Structure formats: structure tokens, C-alpha cells
Amino acid sequence: MSDGTYLDAISAALLHEMDRDDRVLVMGEDVAGPFGGAFKVTKPVAERFGESRVRNMPMTELGFIGAANGMALMGLRPVIEVQFADFISTGFDSIVQFAATAHYRWGGAVPWVLRAPADGNLRSGPFHSQNPEAWFVHTPGLKVVAPSTLADAYGLLLSAIRDDNPVVYFESKPLYRALKGSVPGGDAPVPIGVAEIARPGSHCTVVTYGAMRHEATTAAAHLATEGIDVEVVDLRTLKPLDLETVTASVRKTSRVLVVHAANRLAGIGAEIAATVADVCFTDLDAPVKRLGGLDVPVPFSPPLEDAYRPSAATIADSCRELCAW
Amino acid sequence: MSDGTYLDAISAALLHEMDRDDRVLVMGEDVAGPFGGAFKVTKPVAERFGESRVRNMPMTELGFIGAANGMALMGLRPVIEVQFADFISTGFDSIVQFAATAHYRWGGAVPWVLRAPADGNLRSGPFHSQNPEAWFVHTPGLKVVAPSTLADAYGLLLSAIRDDNPVVYFESKPLYRALKGSVPGGDAPVPIGVAEIARPGSHCTVVTYGAMRHEATTAAAHLATEGIDVEVVDLRTLKPLDLETVTASVRKTSRVLVVHAANRLAGIGAEIAATVADVCFTDLDAPVKRLGGLDVPVPFSPPLEDAYRPSAATIADSCRELCAW
Amino acid sequence: MELDLLVAYRWMRLTRAVDDAIRNLWLTGQGVGGTFNQRGHEAISVGAALCLAGDDVVAPMHRDLGAYLVRGMSPRRLLAHQLGRATGVSRGRDANIHGCGDLSLGIIGFVSHLPQSLPVAVGAAMAFRHRGEPRVALTFTGDGGSITGLFTESLNLAALDRAPVVIVVENNQYAYSTPIAEHSANPDIAARSRAMGVDAVDIDGNDVIAVHRAVQAAVNRARDGGGPTVVVAETMRMLGHAIHDGFEYVPDALLERWHERDPLTLLENRLAAAETETDRIRAIDDEVGVVVDDAVAFARDSPWPDPGEVTARVWATGPGHE
Amino acid sequence: MELDLLVAYRWMRLTRAVDDAIRNLWLTGQGVGGTFNQRGHEAISVGAALCLAGDDVVAPMHRDLGAYLVRGMSPRRLLAHQLGRATGVSRGRDANIHGCGDLSLGIIGFVSHLPQSLPVAVGAAMAFRHRGEPRVALTFTGDGGSITGLFTESLNLAALDRAPVVIVVENNQYAYSTPIAEHSANPDIAARSRAMGVDAVDIDGNDVIAVHRAVQAAVNRARDGGGPTVVVAETMRMLGHAIHDGFEYVPDALLERWHERDPLTLLENRLAAAETETDRIRAIDDEVGVVVDDAVAFARDSPWPDPGEVTARVWATGPGHE
Ligand SMILES: Cc1ncc(C[n+]2csc(CCOP(=O)(O)OP(=O)(O)O)c2C)c(N)n1
Ligand SMILES: Cc1ncc(C[n+]2csc(CCOP(=O)(O)OP(=O)(O)O)c2C)c(N)n1
Ligand SMILES: [Mg+2]
Ligand SMILES: [Mg+2]
């Protein structure tokens, strides 16, 4: 373990898996050395493994994700980088129609990982700030993960690469360099499908993931000084969802807030809220509340993006309301 | 008014609007005469208006929906047909990135209608049975409608064409020829954003749309003989949602079931259930329940598709459970 | 490999017979959902598939029944698939000829979204090249598929990598009801392919010998590291796009001209010219008839899938899955 | 229209000055988010945009600052846009040079997803043709954009309709860090365009006279019903892709060669050869300096958007909207 960032943890996971398994290769726009990707995630990877295993692709997401489907069917384990999660829509068919359905339909396993640098708060506007995870959770046949710590970024990428299914791996751009810690090493996979209690608490539960985990724990630390004890559940995997951890927490606190940066309307929070409101009906002392992005394209200008997005402050407000209910 | 089918009502609406407004044109694969479309919706339209206003497109959904964006910006009102709703993913970027965002970002109005023949129960398998509406409801900037009667098919298409925004219009293939009645005529728009009480009732509310409206009313008729009085709310518009009609119904019945044929997981039903469970928290005598497609590609074989999809029978069962709660 | 004309005849006859049997089931109300027609395309899918070695792979599209058969998928499984039975290739999950994949036979199942088989075949070929394996991927698309952006993106990737892939374009001059002149500003598909950096040849798609010769040359070249080839095979679909299609959009005169060039008739004439005894041909016909009758009976008698299976096998097995 | 060299010089100088001003803001920590560099591309966007008539439209991409300026978008609005101010083109909603659309100026705002401007421009041109209007649409893409499927789909649609559209490909030989030889198996973009059925010419993209001549010919032809043209303009982006780009991937020697061919220097040399007085040129430089200083001050002093506005104007007005 060495000190580094969330981004370093992703690079480290790639290095570890590519050392371990020569079926793994990286492909995407501008990923090869010496450039090493728009965010430089693959720079150390390209340096170690060279062009045959870190491959530049033309700006043709539909075609090269389609090619990754073929590589994966033939036993390779491609790790695809789309330059921003926003460009995932350009390769949509190859993901939601081919990769997602092959195994269910005829038993063709498509073991790839699609790394998608997502989320905003970086003043990057409507096309470099998107959180499109709901599209993929709604689509049968994909797995979806969204790590929010160095350990999870590392461990979930190990698990995603080892998984025999197509896994969409949402990276949190606002955490890339802002989140620091010790970079994991070695064989430390984090299982897909298991949520984590990021902070135990007893008065209410915040269910969240990605950068919002940190907003939530910040809010919780603040609320603790007011005597409100918040439990923060970090989903980590968005598909399949770990509803057990969520409902266990709700049964303990009887109040729940679901938070994500993605559009609240018909987002994943709706699925979680609807499920919790159903299966925990008699446990709840207050309605399940949701915070999410507004139903507009992610706006660019700081005052607008701040108004668009949940934050520690709005999470704290919602928790206060919830606990006062 | 003459007798005809749900499909005839769509054709009639196209004829009416194209007569009324020469900015309206139809474009899509195989839509021109004499062929008139895979389902023949545009056959009478092509016969009346000819090739300049009913235009065949190559099998390039991304490109021709992109071209429709340009036409709409220049003041035309294209009505785009994708051959099956399933192929909407092929034109995804042109819809969710360009059309959906232009007005919010810089005031460019993109007044098109995208007609998408959706839904299954026709033994057509994973690629001719999809219900992808949740992708579009989650995407800011689009309107989404899903008519389930001849009057709504006609009236919502009139409104959609007159709307200054991109509207995705989901047609119900299982109703195309199976649903008969009098085909509306004249100026009979149905407003976008207004739900309809398909059947008044007092014991529980079923919120639904599309072909499931008819499964729900069938279930309701059956349950009436058991003394269970079901109110059926047909959303008709999926974005913007008419939550007032829904919550008013729930306040009356205090029990609610949300039903759609689309994948239940992270579907639109989740948004409705989460909202109802929140805003009607103190009104509910039972948890909000949901029925939807299973989290697998729509299977082909009759026993599998039947197991996949909600029906009058499973709706009735759920209503019984709900009312016994 | 030299083409054995009788072998080719047998596969083409089987393709036609299976296709006819399917149509017959549908026309007599025994079908489930829709189904595509194959008539006219037999020489292409059979001639091309016969060029592959055992561990090559094929990613067919919807007119390539012959390729499935040549690769060893049994008429029983194919017919049971079309009828949605538990014994079918997809166990009732996928419809029509979609999703008939079986990697043990080197067949990649296709999705309706055209031409998704193309980049997948290119990627398969890139995998072969990456590992230094002397394997080849074969794939097919239509004239309609050849005007999509995915066609040019796939060709570009193949050319950049010199991937061992052969792309056969079945130019039946129509995409559903739309003639090529209406969907492609430049109907010269080979020229469009060459512009993307991929060698291309035009051939007669109704002449199985021509198909085999061109595709075999392309396969050999690919295996030898020569990179991708596009083979544009001209043909005509002799029936509607699918069972429900009225097929009124193709002029009778055009159909008549192609009727005279029926791929099976052409091959029979060749066999006659080569003095193959008629008896041997009729024996094949009889054998095929028996095989197809058996397959129809098998499919019809096969059980429906168990509804309880509907959510099984979503995920591939592996750590954490069962 | 004849190209007035001093007019061209003024727009190119303004383009460079606005670009420099933006970079200066960012390098001094006054920027918001990211921003693209324009240096080297001035002759293309200016030379092409100067060919349009008043009611023509342009659908630019991210190196076409010059086109926005020529069409009449003020440096004030453009700079305020880049700084996310309420007075900017998108009122703080879109970032960088995205979303700078204004139909009253005939400018279609672009989205990051490349090359989405292409089909939109083709569709605009189809609308003109449909209504029999003598208007033309102009659009731009990069070499990277030219290898996408959307490029070929757009060209095909344009050619099928004989749509009055001109597509300028800014071949700066790199897509971000990837050289054209690595992203395009056939780097001859004009040949690829012709294969799609669209006439194409290669020109020197650093020579504004050449750009103007070729695009004007294409615009005239389009207006006269002659259909679409692709103009491939060779150039070099002289700075990083965007402000954060280290730009280490372009060899120094290559940059040096292009440095000598700087579009503004080339034009100044032409003006000198035409015996234009240096004073007139310097007067333009001064005027441009004043305009840009004013625009920077305006942008910097402009208010931020009101957060309460964040959900306004999602829908276009019309029946049922306000
Ligand atoms: C992306 C996409 N859009 C639409 C369709 C519907 N569709 C099925 S076959 C077909 C025509 C295909 O024509 P072609 O590629 O020439 O193949 P052919 O059927 O003639 O063999 C169309 C439009 C599809 N399968 N995929
Ligand atoms: C669909 C899509 N994928 C990825 C990107 C990220 N991206 C922005 S610019 C760029 C390179 C574009 O190269 P080119 O078309 O040659 O234009 P240039 O920037 O060189 O002017 C890339 C990959 C994008 N904008 N759109
Ligand atoms: Mg065809
Ligand atoms: Mg470039």
C-alpha cells in the first residue's frame, strides 16, 4: 500500500489484474502510452504493458464496444474505457442489445468491464457530467458498480474483471484526485452485490453511492453535533442491488433518505424508495424521501450546478426533516 | 367517425395533421407507398401525400433521427417512425443528447414526434417486444406518451405533433389490430400530461398505461363480481406525469398497485410508487405494490412470455392481496 | 479446401428444405411469432460457411440458415428453436432465427439490431490475432446493413488491425421494401468497402462455386495475415422479407429473371454438366426429406419450456453465480 | 462572393484574440471548467463561414469559434458563455463552446457527442430543399469525426437527397492524442467521402483564400441544386486539445513545420504582397484588441445566473407552455 488517489486505485487494479491474467486488455480512445487517457488512468498501465494490451481506438464507440463483445466471446477480458460516461450513449446498442442479452438468449458469456468516468461538480456542463446508471440498471443482463472509496475502486474493479458478465463500472470524476488515501494492492477483491455501512447510526438511514457517499458522511458528521445519528449505506453495486443491507438498516432506523447525483426522476433512487416503502411498510416512521439531480441537463455554471445537485447541506436538511417527522 | 382499429386511429391522426399543417412530414424505414410501413400505419398517409411528405429512410436510425433534429430546428414537424421501439436504441444519441437538450441549453426547439411500436405478447422475442420508456422518462427534455385507446392514440398524436418539443410516442403493438372501436376524426386533441380514470372505483387504485390498461379493466370487471371495486388510472402521458390524478385516486382508495409491461426494476412504476408512498404516506392503508416485466430480456416462447408479463390474472391477484392487507 | 459440389448441394438442399418446412408450419397456423424467408440466399450462406475450418467462427445474420446447418447445428434444434420449444437452441428464449448461438459450434448468436454481427466478428478476429491463433471469423450483412455507420466503423477497425475477418455482403438489392438505389447513394458496396481500407470483390451470389472460391480466397488470406476482405454477393430474396410480408414491392420481371438463376437449379445444372448421376442427387433430396421430416416432428413434439425457467441463466456462471 | 482579404484578416485576428483571451483567463485561474484551443484553425472556420448568405445556417463543432464570430455572435456573449454568466449565449447552462446556438444568427448549437452536428446540418438542408428555399447549411467535423459511422450515415442521407449542405472536415491529423494513421485505416477522407456519393476536394486549411474558394464553390453548387460537397481542409491544431492537455504527443518537428504556416502569418504575407499598408493591418489589430478587452471585462463583470432559473425553459413555448 502506498499513498495516492481514487484514480491511482483504479490504475493499480488494472495493473494487478493485467499482471495476473493475460486475457485482460485495455481499449478506448487515447488510452495508449505515452498519453495514457484523458484522465491518465491508463498511463502506468500502458507504460507497463505496451500497445498490444493497451489499445487506442478510433472515436467509434458503437463499433469498438461491439468489437469488445467479440473479443469477450472469444475468451479475452477487455476493459473498455469510454472517455466520459456521457459517451456511453454512442455505444448504446452494443451494450444494451448485444452484450446484455447474449448469455440469457444463447449462453454466450461476454465478460467485459466498461469503465465510465461519471458525475459532475467540476463545472463541465451537460456533456461531461452525466450519471446514466439508471439506463443500465433498468436493462436486464448487465451488472453495474459505482465505487466511492479507494478500497472499493480497487476491489470492485478486480471483481468486475473476474466476473463472467458485462459490468459497467462508473468512476466518480469528482473523486479522481480529490479523494486521497492508501492505494490498495494485492488480491483484495470487493464482492459485487454487497453494500457497505459507511457510517453506523440509529436515527435515520441515508442510502447512496459514489461521490454522494462523502456528502452524506459529511452531513452525518455535522448532524452528530446536533444529536442526530445518521447511518450511511453505500450501495457500491447498483445491480444486483443489496436490498438486505438496506432493509436491515431501515428496520433499525425506521427513517430513510435515498440520495444520488443522477436525475431523481425515474432514477435508481425511485427503485430503492419504492422497494423500501413496500417491504418496510410497517417499519417506517416517516415517508421515504429522495434527493437527486433536477430533471434538466446538468447545467454548467456554478450557481446552477450547485442548485441542480444534492450536497451535504441539502442532505442534512432532509435528514433533519425526516427525523422531525 | 368510422369503425376501425387502434392502428387506424394513428393513421387517421397523421392524415388529419398533415392536411392541416404542411410542415408535418413522415420519415422512417419502409414508410413510403405503396408499402406503407412494416405495420402499414403510413400506407393511407403515403397514398394521400406521396413521396415528398412520406419519406423512406435507409436503415440508419442515428443519422436520420439526427436529420429530423435539423428539419425540426428549421421549422418542419417530422413524425419519425422507428420500425420497432426496440430500434430506438440505435438512434439513441440523436434523441437523448441532441433533441432532448437543445432547448434547455440554447433555446433551439426540436418539435418532432418519434413513433415507436412497442410492447409484446405477440411472441416476437427480445428484439421486437421491448418497452424502453423508462430510458426516456429519466432523460431530461423529452415528453413521452403511451396511448391505450383509439381516442387517445388519435388525440395524443395530434397534441404531440403540435407540441414544440420532442415527443416519444409509444404505440402498443398488441392493440394495433386487436383493439377496435370508432376511429376519431376532426380536431380532437388529447392534452399531454393529463391522466384518465379508465374505471372509477373505491377499494384500490391500479395505475397503469398502454396495453396493461385493458388487462387492468378486465381484472377490475372480474373483481367487481367479488365485491372488490377497483379504480383504474391510465396515465396516458409518462412525461410529464399527472401526479395529481394519481394521488387524488390514492387518497380516495388508500391502496395502490402500479402496473406496466416494461421491466419492473427501475421502471417508471418505481417513480410512481416512490412518489405515491411519499406524498400519500398517511393516506395509505397498505404498501404500494408494483407489477412489471421480469428483469430478463423479453422471452419468446409463450409459456415464458406469459410468465414474464403481468396480466389480468396477476393484476387481480395483486388487487386481492392489496385489499386484504 | 476444394468445393465438393455434392456436399454443397446437400447443404443447400437442406437449407431450402428446412426453410420450406418452416414456412409450411407458419402457413398452416403452426408457427409461433414471425419468421424470415431464406429462399434465394442458399448459395451464399452455404458456400461461405463451407470455407471455414473447425475452430473458425461465424457470426451470421437473418438469411444465413445455411451457415448454421453447415456448422453443425441440427435441423432438430433449429426447428425447435423457431417453435419456441425447450429443446431449441435458445430454449424458447429467442425468436425466429435470432439468438441461435452456440460457441461449441463456432456460431455467435445474432441480435436483430443490424448489423451488430459485424463488429462482433471483427472483435473475434482481433482476439485471434491478439493471441496469434490461425483462426478466422466470417460474418454476413445485407445491402441495407452495408449503409449503416456500424458497417464503416467495423471495416475501419478490421483494416486497422488487419483482423482475420471475412465480411460477406448479401446484396439482394432490397432492404425490406426499400430498393438499394433508394437507401444507398452509392450502391457500389465494394467501392465503399475499399474506401474504408478493406479489399473487396463482387461475385455472383447465386453461384455457389463463385461464392466458395471468393470466400475461400478471403479466408486463406485472412489466415495468412493478409487482413480483412469484403465479398459482395449479388442475389435476390425470392420471397417476402418475413412470413407476413406481401412482397408486392419487387417487380415481377425482376423476380422472373432471378427465378431462372435459382441457386439450386444453377448447381443442379452444373452437376448435370459434370455428369453426376441424377440418382445421386435424388438420393440426397430423399435423405434431406427424411432429416427435415424428422426435425419437424421432433420440434412439434418437443416440450414447451418450463415457465419457472424464465429467470434462470441471466448471468454467466463463475465466481458467485450458479 | 469575393473574399475581401482585410475582412478575412479581421475575423481571423478576432478569432485568435478571443481564443488567446480565453486561454489567458484559464491560465490565470479565472476560467470555469475546461475550454478548447482554436489556434491553427482560424482560416477554416472564418473562410468557410464567410461564404454564407444571411439566411443560411451553420452547425459548427468545437474548433469553429471563427464561424460563431463571423455569423454575428458577439465576443461579449461568447466570453460570458465560457465564464458561465447569465449574459452568455446559454445563460450559464452549457459549457465551453458547446451549446452556443442562436437561430436568429443561423447558428445551431452543438453537443459534445461527435459528430452530431453533421446529420443535423444535413436535416436542415433537407428542410430547405423540401420547401424549395435557396438556403444552404454548412457544418464542420474533425478527422476523428470523419471515421465515425455517423459521418457516413450523414453523407449518404445528404447524397440521396442532394441536400444543399457543405461539410468541412478539419483534418488536423489528430483526434485528441491519436494520429490519423492510428484511427483511420484509410486516411484519405476525400476518397471516403466520394465513396459515399458525395463530391469532395482537398485543400490547404491554413490558407484562407483556398478555404474560401473551395467552400464558396461548394455553397454555390449546393444553392444551385448540385447537392452536397465535402471540403477536406488540412491543418494542425497548434496547442493542446483543451486547456488541460499537455500536448506532448505531437512531434516538435511537425509543429515547427506548421508554425511556419500559421494561417494569420500566411494571410499577412498575402496582404503584404498585395501591398496593403501595414497601418491598416495594425489598425485592425488595435480595434480587435479593444473589442476583446471590452468583451473580457463584460464577461468578468457579468452576473452569475440566478439559481432559481435552473429549471426554467426546459420546454419550448407553445400551446400549454409558458
Ligand atoms: C437497426 C435496425 N433497424 C431496423 C431493423 C428492421 N429490419 C429488419 S431487416 C431490415 C432490412 C435489412 O435489409 P438488408 O440489410 O438488406 O438485409 P436483407 O433483409 O435484405 O437480407 C430492417 C430494416 C433492424 N433489424 N435493425
Ligand atoms: C462520441 C464522442 N466520443 C468521444 C468524444 C471525446 N472527444 C472530444 S474531441 C475528441 C477528438 C476529436 O477529434 P477530431 O474529430 O479529429 O477533432 P479535433 O478535436 O481534432 O478538432 C474526442 C475523442 C466525443 N466528443 N464524442
Ligand atoms: Mg437486402
Ligand atoms: Mg482532429
mmCIF file of C-alpha atoms and ligand atoms in Angstrom, chain A residues 29-30 59 61 83 87 90, chain D residues 41 61-63 112-114 142-145 172 174-176 237 241, ligand 2:
data_model
loop_
_atom_site.group_PDB
_atom_site.id
_atom_site.type_symbol
_atom_site.label_atom_id
_atom_site.label_comp_id
_atom_site.label_asym_id
_atom_site.label_seq_id
_atom_site.Cartn_x
_atom_site.Cartn_y
_atom_site.Cartn_z
ATOM 1 C CA GLU A 29 -9.834 6.426 -27.089
ATOM 2 C CA ASP A 30 -6.380 7.833 -26.309
ATOM 3 C CA MET A 59 -13.796 7.620 -31.860
ATOM 4 C CA GLU A 61 -17.864 3.736 -29.522
ATOM 5 C CA GLN A 83 -13.688 8.882 -22.403
ATOM 6 C CA PHE A 87 -20.364 8.985 -24.442
ATOM 7 C CA THR A 90 -22.911 6.459 -28.511
ATOM 8 C CA HIS D 41 -7.968 26.503 -37.183
ATOM 9 C CA MET D 61 -18.096 21.989 -33.856
ATOM 10 C CA HIS D 62 -15.522 22.768 -31.213
ATOM 11 C CA ARG D 63 -12.818 24.431 -33.321
ATOM 12 C CA SER D 112 -20.209 17.174 -27.415
ATOM 13 C CA HIS D 113 -21.136 13.865 -28.991
ATOM 14 C CA LEU D 114 -19.200 13.949 -32.244
ATOM 15 C CA GLY D 142 -12.661 16.709 -37.484
ATOM 16 C CA ASP D 143 -10.590 13.884 -38.896
ATOM 17 C CA GLY D 144 -11.625 11.875 -35.859
ATOM 18 C CA GLY D 145 -15.259 12.675 -36.534
ATOM 19 C CA ASN D 172 -5.705 18.458 -38.105
ATOM 20 C CA TYR D 174 -5.052 14.089 -34.744
ATOM 21 C CA ALA D 175 -8.145 13.107 -32.833
ATOM 22 C CA TYR D 176 -7.150 14.294 -29.393
ATOM 23 C CA ARG D 237 -4.037 22.329 -34.033
ATOM 24 C CA HIS D 241 -6.878 19.717 -27.429
HETATM 25 C C1 LIG E 2 -18.845 10.378 -29.404
HETATM 26 C C2 LIG E 2 -17.689 11.055 -28.761
HETATM 27 N N1 LIG E 2 -16.726 10.323 -28.192
HETATM 28 C C3 LIG E 2 -15.677 10.906 -27.587
HETATM 29 C C4 LIG E 2 -15.567 12.257 -27.512
HETATM 30 C C5 LIG E 2 -14.376 12.909 -26.787
HETATM 31 N N2 LIG E 2 -13.602 13.728 -27.714
HETATM 32 C C6 LIG E 2 -13.728 15.076 -27.768
HETATM 33 S S1 LIG E 2 -12.840 15.758 -29.024
HETATM 34 C C7 LIG E 2 -12.212 14.225 -29.448
HETATM 35 C C8 LIG E 2 -11.294 14.101 -30.603
HETATM 36 C C9 LIG E 2 -11.951 14.619 -31.844
HETATM 37 O O1 LIG E 2 -11.048 14.577 -32.890
HETATM 38 P P1 LIG E 2 -11.366 15.268 -34.269
HETATM 39 O O2 LIG E 2 -12.703 14.855 -34.746
HETATM 40 O O3 LIG E 2 -10.228 14.996 -35.171
HETATM 41 O O4 LIG E 2 -11.472 16.825 -33.930
HETATM 42 P P2 LIG E 2 -10.316 17.769 -33.349
HETATM 43 O O5 LIG E 2 -10.549 17.814 -31.875
HETATM 44 O O6 LIG E 2 -9.023 17.191 -33.736
HETATM 45 O O7 LIG E 2 -10.552 19.101 -33.977
HETATM 46 C C10 LIG E 2 -12.710 13.226 -28.626
HETATM 47 C C11 LIG E 2 -12.362 11.808 -28.737
HETATM 48 C C12 LIG E 2 -16.603 13.000 -28.103
HETATM 49 N N3 LIG E 2 -16.599 14.335 -28.081
HETATM 50 N N4 LIG E 2 -17.646 12.386 -28.714
#
